Tab-separated table of N, CA and C in Angstrom:
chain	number	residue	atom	x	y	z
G	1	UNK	N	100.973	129.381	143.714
G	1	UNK	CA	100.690	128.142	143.043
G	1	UNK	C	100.425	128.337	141.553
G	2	UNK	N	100.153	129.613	141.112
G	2	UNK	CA	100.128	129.842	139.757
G	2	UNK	C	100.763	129.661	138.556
G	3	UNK	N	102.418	129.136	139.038
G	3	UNK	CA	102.940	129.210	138.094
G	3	UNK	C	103.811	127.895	138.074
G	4	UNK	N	102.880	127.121	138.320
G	4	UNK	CA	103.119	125.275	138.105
G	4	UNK	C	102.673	125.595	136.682
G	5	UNK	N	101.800	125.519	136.254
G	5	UNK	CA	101.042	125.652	135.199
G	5	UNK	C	100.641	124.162	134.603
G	6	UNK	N	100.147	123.311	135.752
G	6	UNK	CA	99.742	121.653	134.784
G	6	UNK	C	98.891	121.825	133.696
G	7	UNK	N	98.630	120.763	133.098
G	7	UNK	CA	97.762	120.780	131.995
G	7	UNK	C	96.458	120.378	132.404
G	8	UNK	N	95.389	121.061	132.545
G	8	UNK	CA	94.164	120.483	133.033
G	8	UNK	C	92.706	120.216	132.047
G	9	UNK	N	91.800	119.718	132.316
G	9	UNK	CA	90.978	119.304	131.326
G	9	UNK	C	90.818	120.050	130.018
G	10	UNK	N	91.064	121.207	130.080
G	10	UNK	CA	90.780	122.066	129.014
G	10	UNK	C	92.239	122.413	128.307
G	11	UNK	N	93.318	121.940	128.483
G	11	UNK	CA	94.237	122.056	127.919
G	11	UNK	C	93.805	121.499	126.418
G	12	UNK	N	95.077	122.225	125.132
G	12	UNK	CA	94.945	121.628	124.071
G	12	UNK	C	95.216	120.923	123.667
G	13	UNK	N	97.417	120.379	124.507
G	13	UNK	CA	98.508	119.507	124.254
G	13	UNK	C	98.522	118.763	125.605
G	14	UNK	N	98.973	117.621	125.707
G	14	UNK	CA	99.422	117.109	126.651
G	14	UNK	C	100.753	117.763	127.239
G	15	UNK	N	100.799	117.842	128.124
G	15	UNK	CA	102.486	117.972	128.852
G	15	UNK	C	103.701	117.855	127.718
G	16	UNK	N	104.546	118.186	127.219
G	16	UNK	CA	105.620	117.521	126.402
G	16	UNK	C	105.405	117.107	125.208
G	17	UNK	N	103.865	117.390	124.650
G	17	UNK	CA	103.497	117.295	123.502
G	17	UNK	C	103.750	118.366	122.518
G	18	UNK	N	104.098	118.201	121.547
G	18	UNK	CA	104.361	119.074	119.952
G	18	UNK	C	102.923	119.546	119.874
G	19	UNK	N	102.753	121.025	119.453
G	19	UNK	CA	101.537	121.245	118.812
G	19	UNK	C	101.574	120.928	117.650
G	20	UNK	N	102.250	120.555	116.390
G	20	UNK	CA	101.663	119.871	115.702
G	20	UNK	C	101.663	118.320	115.177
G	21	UNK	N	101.727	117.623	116.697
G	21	UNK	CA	101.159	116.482	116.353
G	21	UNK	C	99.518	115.839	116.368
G	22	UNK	N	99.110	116.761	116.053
G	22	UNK	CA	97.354	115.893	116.433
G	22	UNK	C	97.272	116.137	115.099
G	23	UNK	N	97.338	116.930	114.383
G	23	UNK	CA	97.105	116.944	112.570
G	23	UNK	C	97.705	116.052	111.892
G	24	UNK	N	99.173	115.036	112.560
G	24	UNK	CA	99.661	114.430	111.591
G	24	UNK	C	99.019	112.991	111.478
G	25	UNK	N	98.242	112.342	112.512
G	25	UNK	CA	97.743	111.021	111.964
G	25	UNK	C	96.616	111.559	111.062
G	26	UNK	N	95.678	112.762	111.402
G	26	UNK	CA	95.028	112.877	109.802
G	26	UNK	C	95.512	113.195	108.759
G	27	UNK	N	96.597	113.868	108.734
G	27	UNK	CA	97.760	113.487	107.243
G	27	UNK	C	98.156	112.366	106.691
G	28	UNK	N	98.657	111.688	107.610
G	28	UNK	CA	99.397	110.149	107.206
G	28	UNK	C	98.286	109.407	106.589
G	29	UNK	N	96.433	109.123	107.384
G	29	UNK	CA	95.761	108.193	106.720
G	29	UNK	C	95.523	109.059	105.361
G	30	UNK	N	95.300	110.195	105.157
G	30	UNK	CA	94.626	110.373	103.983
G	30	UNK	C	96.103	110.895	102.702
G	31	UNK	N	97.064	110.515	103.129
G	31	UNK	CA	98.158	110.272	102.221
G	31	UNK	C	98.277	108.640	101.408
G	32	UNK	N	97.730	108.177	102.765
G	32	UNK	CA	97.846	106.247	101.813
G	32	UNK	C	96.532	106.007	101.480
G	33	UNK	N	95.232	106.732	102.117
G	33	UNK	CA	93.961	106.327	101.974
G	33	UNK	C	93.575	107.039	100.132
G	34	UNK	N	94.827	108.334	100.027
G	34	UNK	CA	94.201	108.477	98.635
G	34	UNK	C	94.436	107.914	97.472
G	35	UNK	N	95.904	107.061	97.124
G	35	UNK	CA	96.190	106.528	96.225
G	35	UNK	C	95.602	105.103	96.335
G	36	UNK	N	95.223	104.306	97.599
G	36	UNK	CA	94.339	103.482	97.080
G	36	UNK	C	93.142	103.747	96.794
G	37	UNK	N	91.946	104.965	96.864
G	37	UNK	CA	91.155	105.106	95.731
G	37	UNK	C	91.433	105.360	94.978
G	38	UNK	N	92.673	106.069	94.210
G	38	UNK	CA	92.802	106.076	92.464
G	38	UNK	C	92.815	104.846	92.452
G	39	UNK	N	93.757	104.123	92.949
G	39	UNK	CA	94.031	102.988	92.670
G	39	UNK	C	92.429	101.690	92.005
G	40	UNK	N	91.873	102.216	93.107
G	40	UNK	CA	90.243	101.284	93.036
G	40	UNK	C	89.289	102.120	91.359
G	41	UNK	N	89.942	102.783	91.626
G	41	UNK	CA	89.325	103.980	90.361
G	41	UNK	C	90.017	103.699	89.177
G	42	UNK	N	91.325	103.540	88.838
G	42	UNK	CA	92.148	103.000	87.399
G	42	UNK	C	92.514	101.523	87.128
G	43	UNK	N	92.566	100.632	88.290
G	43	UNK	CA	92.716	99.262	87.851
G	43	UNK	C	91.776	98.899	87.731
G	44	UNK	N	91.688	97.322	86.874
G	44	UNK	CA	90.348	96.368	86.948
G	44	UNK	C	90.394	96.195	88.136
G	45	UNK	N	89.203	96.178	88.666
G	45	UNK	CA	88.554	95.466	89.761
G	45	UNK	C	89.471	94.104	90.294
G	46	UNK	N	90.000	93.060	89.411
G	46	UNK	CA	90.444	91.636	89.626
G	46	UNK	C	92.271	92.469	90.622
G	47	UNK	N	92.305	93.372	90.212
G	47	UNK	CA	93.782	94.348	90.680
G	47	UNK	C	93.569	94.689	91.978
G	48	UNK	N	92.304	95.645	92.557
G	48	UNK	CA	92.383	96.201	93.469
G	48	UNK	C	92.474	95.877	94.835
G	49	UNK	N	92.388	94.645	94.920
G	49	UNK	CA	92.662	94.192	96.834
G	49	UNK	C	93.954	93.659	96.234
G	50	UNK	N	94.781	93.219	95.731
G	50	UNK	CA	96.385	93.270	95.492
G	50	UNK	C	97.374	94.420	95.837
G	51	UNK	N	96.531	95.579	95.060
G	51	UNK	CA	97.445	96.493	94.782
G	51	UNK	C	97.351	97.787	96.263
G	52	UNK	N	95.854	96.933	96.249
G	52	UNK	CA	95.414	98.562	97.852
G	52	UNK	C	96.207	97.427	99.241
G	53	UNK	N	96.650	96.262	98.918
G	53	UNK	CA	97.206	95.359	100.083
G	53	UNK	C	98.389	95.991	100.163
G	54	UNK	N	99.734	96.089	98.842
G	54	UNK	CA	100.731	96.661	98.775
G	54	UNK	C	100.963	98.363	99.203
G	55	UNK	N	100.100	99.242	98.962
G	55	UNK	CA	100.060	100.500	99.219
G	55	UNK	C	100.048	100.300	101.016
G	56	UNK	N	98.842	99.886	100.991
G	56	UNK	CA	98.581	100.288	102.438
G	56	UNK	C	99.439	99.317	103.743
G	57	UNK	N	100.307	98.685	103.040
G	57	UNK	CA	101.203	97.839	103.824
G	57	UNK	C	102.806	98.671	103.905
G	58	UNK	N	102.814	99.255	102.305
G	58	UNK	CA	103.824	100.389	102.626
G	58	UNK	C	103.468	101.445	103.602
G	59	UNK	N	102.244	102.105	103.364
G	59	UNK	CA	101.871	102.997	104.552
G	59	UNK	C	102.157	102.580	105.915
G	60	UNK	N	102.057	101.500	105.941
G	60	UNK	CA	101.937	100.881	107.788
G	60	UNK	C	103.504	101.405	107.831
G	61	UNK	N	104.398	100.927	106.951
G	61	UNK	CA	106.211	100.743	106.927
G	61	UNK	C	106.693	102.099	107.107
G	62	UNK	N	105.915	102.866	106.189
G	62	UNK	CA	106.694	104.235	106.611
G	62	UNK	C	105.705	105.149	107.908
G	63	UNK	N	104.766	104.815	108.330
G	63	UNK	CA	104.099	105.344	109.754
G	63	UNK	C	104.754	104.807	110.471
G	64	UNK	N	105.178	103.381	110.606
G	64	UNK	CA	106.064	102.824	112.171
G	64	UNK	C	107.027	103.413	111.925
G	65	UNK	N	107.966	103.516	110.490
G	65	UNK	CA	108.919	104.306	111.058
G	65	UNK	C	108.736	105.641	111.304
G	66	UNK	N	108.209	106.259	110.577
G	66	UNK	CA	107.770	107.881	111.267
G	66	UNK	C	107.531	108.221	112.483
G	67	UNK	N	106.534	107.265	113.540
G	67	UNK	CA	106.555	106.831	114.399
G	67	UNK	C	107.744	106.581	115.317
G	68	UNK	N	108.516	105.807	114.968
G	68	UNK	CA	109.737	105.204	115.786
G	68	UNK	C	110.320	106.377	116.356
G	69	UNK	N	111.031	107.012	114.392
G	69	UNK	CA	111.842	108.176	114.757
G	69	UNK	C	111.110	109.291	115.327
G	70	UNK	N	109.986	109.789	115.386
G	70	UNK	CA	109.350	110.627	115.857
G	70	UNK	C	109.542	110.245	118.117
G	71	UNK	N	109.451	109.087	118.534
G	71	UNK	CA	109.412	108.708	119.662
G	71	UNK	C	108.447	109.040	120.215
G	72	UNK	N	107.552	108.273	119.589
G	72	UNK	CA	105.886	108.823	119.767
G	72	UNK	C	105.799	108.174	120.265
G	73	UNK	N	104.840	108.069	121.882
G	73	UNK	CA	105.117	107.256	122.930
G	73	UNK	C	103.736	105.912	122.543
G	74	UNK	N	104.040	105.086	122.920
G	74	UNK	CA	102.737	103.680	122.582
G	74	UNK	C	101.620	103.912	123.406
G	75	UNK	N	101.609	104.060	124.506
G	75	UNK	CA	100.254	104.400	125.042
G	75	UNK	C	99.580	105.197	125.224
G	76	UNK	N	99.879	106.264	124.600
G	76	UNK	CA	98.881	107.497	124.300
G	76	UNK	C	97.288	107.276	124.497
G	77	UNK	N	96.936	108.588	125.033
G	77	UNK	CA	95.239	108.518	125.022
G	77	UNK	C	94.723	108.825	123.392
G	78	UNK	N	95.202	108.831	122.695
G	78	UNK	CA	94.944	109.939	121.847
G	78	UNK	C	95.553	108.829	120.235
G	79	UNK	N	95.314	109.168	119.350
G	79	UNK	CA	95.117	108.651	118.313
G	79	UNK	C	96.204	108.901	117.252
G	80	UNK	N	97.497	107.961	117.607
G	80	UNK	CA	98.853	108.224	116.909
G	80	UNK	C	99.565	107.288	115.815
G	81	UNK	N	100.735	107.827	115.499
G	81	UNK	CA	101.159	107.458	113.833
G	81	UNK	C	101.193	105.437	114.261
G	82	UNK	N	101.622	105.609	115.514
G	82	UNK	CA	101.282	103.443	115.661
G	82	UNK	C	100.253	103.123	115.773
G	83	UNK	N	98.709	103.582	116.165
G	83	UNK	CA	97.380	103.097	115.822
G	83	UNK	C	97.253	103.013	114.415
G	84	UNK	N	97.598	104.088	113.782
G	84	UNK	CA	97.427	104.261	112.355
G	84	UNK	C	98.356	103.284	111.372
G	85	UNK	N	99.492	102.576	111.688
G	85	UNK	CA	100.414	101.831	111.351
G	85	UNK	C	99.850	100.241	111.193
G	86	UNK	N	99.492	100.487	112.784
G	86	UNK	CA	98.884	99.042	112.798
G	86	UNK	C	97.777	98.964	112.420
G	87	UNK	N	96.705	100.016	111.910
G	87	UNK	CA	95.250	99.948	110.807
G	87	UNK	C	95.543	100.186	109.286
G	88	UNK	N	97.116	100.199	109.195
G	88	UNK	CA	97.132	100.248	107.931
G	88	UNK	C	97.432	98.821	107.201
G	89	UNK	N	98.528	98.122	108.525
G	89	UNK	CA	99.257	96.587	108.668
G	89	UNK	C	98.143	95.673	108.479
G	90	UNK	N	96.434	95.759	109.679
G	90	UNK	CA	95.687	95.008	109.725
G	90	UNK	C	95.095	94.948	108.288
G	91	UNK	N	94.470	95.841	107.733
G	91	UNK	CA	93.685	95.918	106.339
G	91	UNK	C	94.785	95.860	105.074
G	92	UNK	N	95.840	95.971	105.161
G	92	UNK	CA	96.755	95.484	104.278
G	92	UNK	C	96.748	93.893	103.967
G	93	UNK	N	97.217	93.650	105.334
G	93	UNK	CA	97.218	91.799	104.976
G	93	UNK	C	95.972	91.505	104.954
G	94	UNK	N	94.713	91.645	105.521
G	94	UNK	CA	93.375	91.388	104.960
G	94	UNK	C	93.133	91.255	103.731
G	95	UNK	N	93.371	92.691	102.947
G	95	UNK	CA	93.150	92.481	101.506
G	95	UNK	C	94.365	91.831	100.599
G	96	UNK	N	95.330	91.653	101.200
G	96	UNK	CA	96.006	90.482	100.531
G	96	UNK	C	95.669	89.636	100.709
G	97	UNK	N	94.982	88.759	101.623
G	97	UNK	CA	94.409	87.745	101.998
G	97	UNK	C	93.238	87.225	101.467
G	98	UNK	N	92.850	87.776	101.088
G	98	UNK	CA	91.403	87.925	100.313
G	98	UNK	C	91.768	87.572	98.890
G	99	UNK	N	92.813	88.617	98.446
G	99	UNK	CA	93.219	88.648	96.812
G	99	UNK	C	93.379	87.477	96.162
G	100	UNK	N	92.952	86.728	94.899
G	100	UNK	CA	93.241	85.696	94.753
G	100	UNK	C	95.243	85.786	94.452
G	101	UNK	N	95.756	84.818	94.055
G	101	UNK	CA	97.364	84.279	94.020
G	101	UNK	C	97.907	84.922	92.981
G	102	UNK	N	96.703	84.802	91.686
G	102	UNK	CA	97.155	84.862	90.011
G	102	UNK	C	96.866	86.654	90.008
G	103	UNK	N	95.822	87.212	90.558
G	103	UNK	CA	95.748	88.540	90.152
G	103	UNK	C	96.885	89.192	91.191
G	104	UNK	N	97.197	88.716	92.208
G	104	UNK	CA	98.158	89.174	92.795
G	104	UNK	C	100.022	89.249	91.220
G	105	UNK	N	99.909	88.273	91.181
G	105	UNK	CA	100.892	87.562	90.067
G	105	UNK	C	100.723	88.421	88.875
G	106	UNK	N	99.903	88.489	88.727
G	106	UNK	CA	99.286	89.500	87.478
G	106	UNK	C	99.644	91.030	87.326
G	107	UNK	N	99.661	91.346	89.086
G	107	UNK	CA	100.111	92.559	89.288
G	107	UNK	C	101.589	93.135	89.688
G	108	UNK	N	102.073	92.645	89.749
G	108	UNK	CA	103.693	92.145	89.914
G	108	UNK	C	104.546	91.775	88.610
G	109	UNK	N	103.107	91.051	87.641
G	109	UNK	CA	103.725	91.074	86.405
G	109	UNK	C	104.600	89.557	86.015
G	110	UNK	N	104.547	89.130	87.204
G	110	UNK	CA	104.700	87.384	86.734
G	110	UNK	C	104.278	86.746	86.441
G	111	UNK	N	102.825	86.927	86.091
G	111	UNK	CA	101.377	85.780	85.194
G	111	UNK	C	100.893	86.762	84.041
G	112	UNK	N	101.060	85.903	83.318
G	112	UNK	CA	100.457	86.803	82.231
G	112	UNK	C	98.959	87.260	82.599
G	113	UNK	N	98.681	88.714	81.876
G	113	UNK	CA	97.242	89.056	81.712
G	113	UNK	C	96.241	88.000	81.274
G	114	UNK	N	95.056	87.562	81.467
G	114	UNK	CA	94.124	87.259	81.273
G	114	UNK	C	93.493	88.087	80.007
G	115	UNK	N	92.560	87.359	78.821
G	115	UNK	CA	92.553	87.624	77.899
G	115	UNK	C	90.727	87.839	78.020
């Protein structure tokens, strides 16, 4: 019977799992999580839920697809590039939602600056 070899509680990978996928959702958040703190760090303040809405809405775009093509399965126990997609999707449109219209406009460059 020894040489079934299942994966049992103390395993590291699941069955059919890549060893290095458990490092990549902590790559992916702190790839989009760092340019929106510069971001919060070099714009005015009236900028930053505009501009951290756009970043982190691209992040969601390129994790689902990373995701997709990766065929990273959806119901995982475990904490993957589509949890992270869709926490990048949820707090994206939040802080666009929040942002007023004109500083959004402002940042895009279709309203003039404020004086």
């Amino acid at each position: 019977m020894n040489h079934l070899r299942t994966a049992g509680k103390w395993a590291r990978t699941a069955p059919g799992e890549p060893h290095m996928s458990r490092g990549l959702p902590a790559i992916a958040a702190s790839l989009v999580v760092a340019p929106v703190v510069v971001l919060a760090w070099l714009l005015p303040p009236a900028l930053v839920l505009p501009a951290s809405s756009l970043v982190l809405l691209m992040g969601a775009a390129i994790a689902a697809l990373a995701a997709w093509l990766g065929r990273i399965e959806l119901g995982a126990s475990r904490i993957t590039l589509w949890d992270l997609a869709g926490a990048f999707a949820f707090i994206g449109f939040a802080a666009g939602a929040l942002s007023e219209p004109m500083h959004a406009a402002q940042l895009l460059g279709v309203a003039p600056p404020n004086p």
